[in-house]
Short mmCIF file of C-alpha atoms in Angstrom, two decimals:
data_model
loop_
_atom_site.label_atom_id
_atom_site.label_comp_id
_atom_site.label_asym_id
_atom_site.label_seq_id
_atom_site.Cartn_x
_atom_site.Cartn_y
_atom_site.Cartn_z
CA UNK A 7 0.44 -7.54 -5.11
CA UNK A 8 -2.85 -8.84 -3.59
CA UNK A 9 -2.36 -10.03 0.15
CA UNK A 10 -4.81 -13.20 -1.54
CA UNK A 11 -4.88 -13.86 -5.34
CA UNK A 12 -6.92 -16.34 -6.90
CA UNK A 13 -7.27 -17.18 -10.74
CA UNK A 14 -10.89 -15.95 -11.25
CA UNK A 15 -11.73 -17.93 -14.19
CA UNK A 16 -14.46 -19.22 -15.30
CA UNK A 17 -13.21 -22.69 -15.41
CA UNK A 18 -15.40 -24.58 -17.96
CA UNK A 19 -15.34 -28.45 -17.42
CA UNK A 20 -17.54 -31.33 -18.15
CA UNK A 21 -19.03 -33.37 -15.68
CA UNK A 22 -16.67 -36.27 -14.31
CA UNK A 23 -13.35 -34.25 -14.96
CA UNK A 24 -10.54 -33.59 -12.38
CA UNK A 25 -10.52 -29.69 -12.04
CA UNK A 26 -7.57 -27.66 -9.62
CA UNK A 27 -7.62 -24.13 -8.46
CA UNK A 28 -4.48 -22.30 -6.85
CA UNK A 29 -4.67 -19.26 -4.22
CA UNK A 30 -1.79 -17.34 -3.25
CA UNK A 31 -0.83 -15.39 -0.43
CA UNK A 32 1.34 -13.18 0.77
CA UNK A 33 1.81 -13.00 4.21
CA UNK A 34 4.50 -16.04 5.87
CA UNK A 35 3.06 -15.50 8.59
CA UNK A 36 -0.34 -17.01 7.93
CA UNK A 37 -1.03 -19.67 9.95
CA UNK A 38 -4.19 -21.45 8.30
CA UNK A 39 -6.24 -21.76 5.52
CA UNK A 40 -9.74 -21.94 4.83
CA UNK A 41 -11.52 -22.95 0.99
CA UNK A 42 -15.23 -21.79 1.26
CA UNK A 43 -17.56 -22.36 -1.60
CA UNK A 44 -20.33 -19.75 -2.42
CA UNK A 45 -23.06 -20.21 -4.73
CA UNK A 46 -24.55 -17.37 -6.71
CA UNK A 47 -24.71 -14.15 -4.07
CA UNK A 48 -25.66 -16.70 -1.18
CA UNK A 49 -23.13 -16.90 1.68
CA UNK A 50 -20.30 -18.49 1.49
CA UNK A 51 -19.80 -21.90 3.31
CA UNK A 52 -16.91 -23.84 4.87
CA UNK A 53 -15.75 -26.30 1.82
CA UNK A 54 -12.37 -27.09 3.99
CA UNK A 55 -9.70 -26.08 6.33
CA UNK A 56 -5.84 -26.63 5.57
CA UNK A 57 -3.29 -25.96 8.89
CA UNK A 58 -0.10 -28.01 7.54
CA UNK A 59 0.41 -29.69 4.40
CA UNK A 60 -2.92 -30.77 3.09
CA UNK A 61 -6.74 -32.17 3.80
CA UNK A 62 -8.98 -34.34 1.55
CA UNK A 63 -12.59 -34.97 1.61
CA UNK A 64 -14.28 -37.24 -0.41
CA UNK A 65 -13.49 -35.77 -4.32
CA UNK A 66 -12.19 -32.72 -2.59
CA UNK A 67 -8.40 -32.58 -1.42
CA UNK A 68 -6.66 -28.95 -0.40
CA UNK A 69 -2.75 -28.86 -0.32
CA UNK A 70 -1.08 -26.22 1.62
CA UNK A 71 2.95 -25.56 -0.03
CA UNK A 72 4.31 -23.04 2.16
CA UNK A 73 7.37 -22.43 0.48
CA UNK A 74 5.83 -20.74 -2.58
CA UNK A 75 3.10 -19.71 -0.76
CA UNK A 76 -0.15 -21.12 -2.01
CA UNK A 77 -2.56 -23.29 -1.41
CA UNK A 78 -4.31 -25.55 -3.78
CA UNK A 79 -7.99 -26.93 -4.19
CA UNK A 80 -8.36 -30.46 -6.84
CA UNK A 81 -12.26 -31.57 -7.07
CA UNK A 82 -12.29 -34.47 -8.65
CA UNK A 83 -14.95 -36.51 -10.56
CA UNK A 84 -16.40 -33.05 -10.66
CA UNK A 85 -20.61 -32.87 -10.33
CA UNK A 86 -23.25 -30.28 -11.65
CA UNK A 87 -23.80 -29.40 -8.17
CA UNK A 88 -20.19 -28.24 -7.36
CA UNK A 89 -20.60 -25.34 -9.80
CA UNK A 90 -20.20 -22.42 -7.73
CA UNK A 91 -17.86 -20.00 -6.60
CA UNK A 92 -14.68 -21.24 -4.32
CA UNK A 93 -12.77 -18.38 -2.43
CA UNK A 94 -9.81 -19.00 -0.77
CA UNK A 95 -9.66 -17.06 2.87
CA UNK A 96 -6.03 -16.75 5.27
CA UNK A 97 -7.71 -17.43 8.99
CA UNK A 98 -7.01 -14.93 12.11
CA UNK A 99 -8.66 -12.02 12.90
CA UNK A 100 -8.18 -9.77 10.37
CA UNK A 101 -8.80 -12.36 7.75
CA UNK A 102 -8.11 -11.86 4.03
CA UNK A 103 -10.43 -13.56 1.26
CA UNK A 104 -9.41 -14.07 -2.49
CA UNK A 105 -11.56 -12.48 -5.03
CA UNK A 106 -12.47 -16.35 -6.11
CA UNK A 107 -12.90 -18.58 -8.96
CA UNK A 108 -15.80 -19.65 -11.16
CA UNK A 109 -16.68 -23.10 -11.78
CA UNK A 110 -18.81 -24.32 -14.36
CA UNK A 111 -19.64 -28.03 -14.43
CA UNK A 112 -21.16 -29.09 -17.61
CA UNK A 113 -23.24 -32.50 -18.95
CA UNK B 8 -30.57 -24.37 15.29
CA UNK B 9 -27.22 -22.72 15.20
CA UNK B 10 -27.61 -19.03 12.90
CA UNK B 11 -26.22 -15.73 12.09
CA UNK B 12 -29.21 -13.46 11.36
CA UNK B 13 -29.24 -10.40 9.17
CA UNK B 14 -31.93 -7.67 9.09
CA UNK B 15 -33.09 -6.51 6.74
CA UNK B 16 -32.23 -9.12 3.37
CA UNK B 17 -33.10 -6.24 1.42
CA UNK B 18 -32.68 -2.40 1.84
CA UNK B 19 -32.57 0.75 -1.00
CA UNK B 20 -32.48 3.59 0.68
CA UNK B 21 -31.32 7.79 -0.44
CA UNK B 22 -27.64 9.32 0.10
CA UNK B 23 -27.57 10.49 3.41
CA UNK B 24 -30.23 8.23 5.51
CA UNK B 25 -28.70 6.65 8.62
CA UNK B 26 -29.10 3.01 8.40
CA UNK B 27 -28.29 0.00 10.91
CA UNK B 28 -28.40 -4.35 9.42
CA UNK B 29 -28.35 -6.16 12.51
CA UNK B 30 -26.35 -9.11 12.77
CA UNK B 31 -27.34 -11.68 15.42
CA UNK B 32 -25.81 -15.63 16.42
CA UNK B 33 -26.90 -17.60 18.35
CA UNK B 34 -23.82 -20.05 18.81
CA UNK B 35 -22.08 -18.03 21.78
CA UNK B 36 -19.33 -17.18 19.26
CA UNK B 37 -16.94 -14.53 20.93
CA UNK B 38 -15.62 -13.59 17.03
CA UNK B 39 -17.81 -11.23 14.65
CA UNK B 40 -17.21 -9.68 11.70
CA UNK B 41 -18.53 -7.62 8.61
CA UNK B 42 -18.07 -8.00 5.01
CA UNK B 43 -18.88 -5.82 1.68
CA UNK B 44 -18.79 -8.43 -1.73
CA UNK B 45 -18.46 -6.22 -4.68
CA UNK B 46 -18.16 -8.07 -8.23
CA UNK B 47 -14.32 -8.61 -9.02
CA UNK B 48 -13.08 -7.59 -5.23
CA UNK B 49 -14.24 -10.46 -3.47
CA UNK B 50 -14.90 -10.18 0.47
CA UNK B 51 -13.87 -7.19 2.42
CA UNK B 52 -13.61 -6.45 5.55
CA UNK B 53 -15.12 -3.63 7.12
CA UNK B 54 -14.87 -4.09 10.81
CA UNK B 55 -14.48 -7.01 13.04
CA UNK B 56 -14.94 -7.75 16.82
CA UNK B 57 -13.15 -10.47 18.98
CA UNK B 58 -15.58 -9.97 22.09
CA UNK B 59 -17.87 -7.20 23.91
CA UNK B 60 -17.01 -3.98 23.96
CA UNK B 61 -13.56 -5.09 21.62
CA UNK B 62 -14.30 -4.09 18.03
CA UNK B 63 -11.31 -3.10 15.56
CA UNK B 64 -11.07 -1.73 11.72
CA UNK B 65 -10.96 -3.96 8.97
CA UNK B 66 -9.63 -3.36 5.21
CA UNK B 67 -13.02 -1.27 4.26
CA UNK B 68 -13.81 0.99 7.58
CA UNK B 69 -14.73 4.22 5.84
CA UNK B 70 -18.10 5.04 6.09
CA UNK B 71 -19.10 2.56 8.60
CA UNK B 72 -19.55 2.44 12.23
CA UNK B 73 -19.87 -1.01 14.69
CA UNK B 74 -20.53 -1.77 18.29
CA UNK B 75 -20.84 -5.02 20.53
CA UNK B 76 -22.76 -4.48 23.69
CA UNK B 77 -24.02 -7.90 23.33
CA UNK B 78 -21.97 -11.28 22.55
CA UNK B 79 -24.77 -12.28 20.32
CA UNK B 80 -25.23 -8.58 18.32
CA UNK B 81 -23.09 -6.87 16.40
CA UNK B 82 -24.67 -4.23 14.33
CA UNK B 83 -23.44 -2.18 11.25
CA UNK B 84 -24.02 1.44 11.29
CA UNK B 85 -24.27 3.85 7.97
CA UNK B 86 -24.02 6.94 9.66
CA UNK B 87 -24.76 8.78 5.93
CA UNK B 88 -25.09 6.05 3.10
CA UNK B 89 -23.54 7.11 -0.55
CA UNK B 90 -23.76 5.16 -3.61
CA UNK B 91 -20.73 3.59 -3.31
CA UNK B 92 -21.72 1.75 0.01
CA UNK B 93 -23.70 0.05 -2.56
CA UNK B 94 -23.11 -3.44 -1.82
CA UNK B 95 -23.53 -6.85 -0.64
CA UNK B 96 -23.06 -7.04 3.12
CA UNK B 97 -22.05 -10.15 4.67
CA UNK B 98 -22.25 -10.80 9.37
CA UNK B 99 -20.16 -13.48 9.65
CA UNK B 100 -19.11 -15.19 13.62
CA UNK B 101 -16.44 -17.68 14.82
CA UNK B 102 -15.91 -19.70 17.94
CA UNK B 103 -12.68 -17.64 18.96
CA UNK B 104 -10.57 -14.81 17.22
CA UNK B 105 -8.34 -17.52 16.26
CA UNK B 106 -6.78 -18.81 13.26
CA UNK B 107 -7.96 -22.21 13.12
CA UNK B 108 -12.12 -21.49 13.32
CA UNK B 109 -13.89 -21.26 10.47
CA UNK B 110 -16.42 -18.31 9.77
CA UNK B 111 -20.12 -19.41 9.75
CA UNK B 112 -22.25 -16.67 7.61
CA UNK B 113 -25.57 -14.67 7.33
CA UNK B 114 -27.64 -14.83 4.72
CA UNK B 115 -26.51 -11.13 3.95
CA UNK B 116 -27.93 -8.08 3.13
CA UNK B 117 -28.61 -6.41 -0.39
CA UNK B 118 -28.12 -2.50 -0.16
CA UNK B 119 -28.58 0.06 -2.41
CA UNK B 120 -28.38 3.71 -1.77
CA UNK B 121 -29.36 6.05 -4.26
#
């Protein structure tokens, strides 16, 4: 099993719909969580952080469930613009990134 | 303003040629680290460094050397490239080796080796 596994898609949605990815992970011990969103080959970029049970931004909201072990990324009201590429990362020093998932927003 | 620097964006070089990407910030960030991207594999690790003269192996070492004589520089070494160093090479820095900072990114570097 992965130490991070993300569903890689492509998610397909149209423009205005509610859209959720999950990342799991393997290690308890993990401490933090990180969603960073990367647009074709460019460098990824901090979307949001998750330490306990959850964060929300705007359309964006991250839940952290520890006892299964995964986190969870909702986007709602989705936009063009948020079609991308959102990998899921464990913090520390030896950090551990998912493989990602594919969004396509569509008009 | 506040960057991690990569050199060069682009590279293709032959099997064998020593190669160095620098990696530069210029936010005082004790925390570096480097990345391969390969399609269906996501980031890797290669190597990482929590502050001068401190570097450690990541997932991905083989192949690859590092060293931090500088806070702001931490270069990646390809002592003798082979095709499947082919890759997408991400510099990435953080405030402190610590679980709660985020990673702010390079542009990254496109290599091929033939």
């Amino acid at each position: 099993r992965k130490e991070v596994e993300q569903d890689p898609g492509p998610f397909n949605v149209p423009e205005g719909a509610t859209v959720a990815f999950n990342c799991t992970y393997s290690n308890s011990a993990s401490q933090s969580f990180f969603w960073y969103r990367q647009d074709c080959r460019k460098e990824p970029k901090l979307l949001m952080s998750v330490y306990s049970s959850g964060n929300e931004d705007g359309r964006f909201t991250a839940q952290l469930n520890r006892a299964s072990q995964y986190i969870s990324l909702l986007i709602r009201d989705s936009k063009l613009s948020d079609s991308a590429t959102y990998l899921c990362n464990t913090g520390g020093f030896k950090t551990i990134f998912g493989a990602g998932t594919r969004l396509f927003v569509k008009a | 303003e506040a960057q991690v620097t990569q050199n060069p964006r682009y590279l293709i070089t032959v099997t064998g040629k020593k190669l160095t990407v620098t990696c530069s910030q210029n936010m005082n960030h004790e925390y570096m680290s480097w990345y391969r991207q390969d399609p269906g594999l996501g980031l890797r690790q290669i190597y990482y460094s929590m502050n001068v003269e401190v570097t450690d192996k990541g997932d991905v070492p083989e192949g690859y050397k590092v060293s931090r004589k500088e806070k702001r520089n931490f270069p990646l070494i390809l002592e003798s490239p082979s095709p499947n160093q082919t890759s997408l090479y991400f510099c990435a820095s953080s405030l402190e080796a610590s679980s709660y900072n985020e990673q702010f990114f390079g542009p990254g570097t496109r290599l091929t080796v033939l």
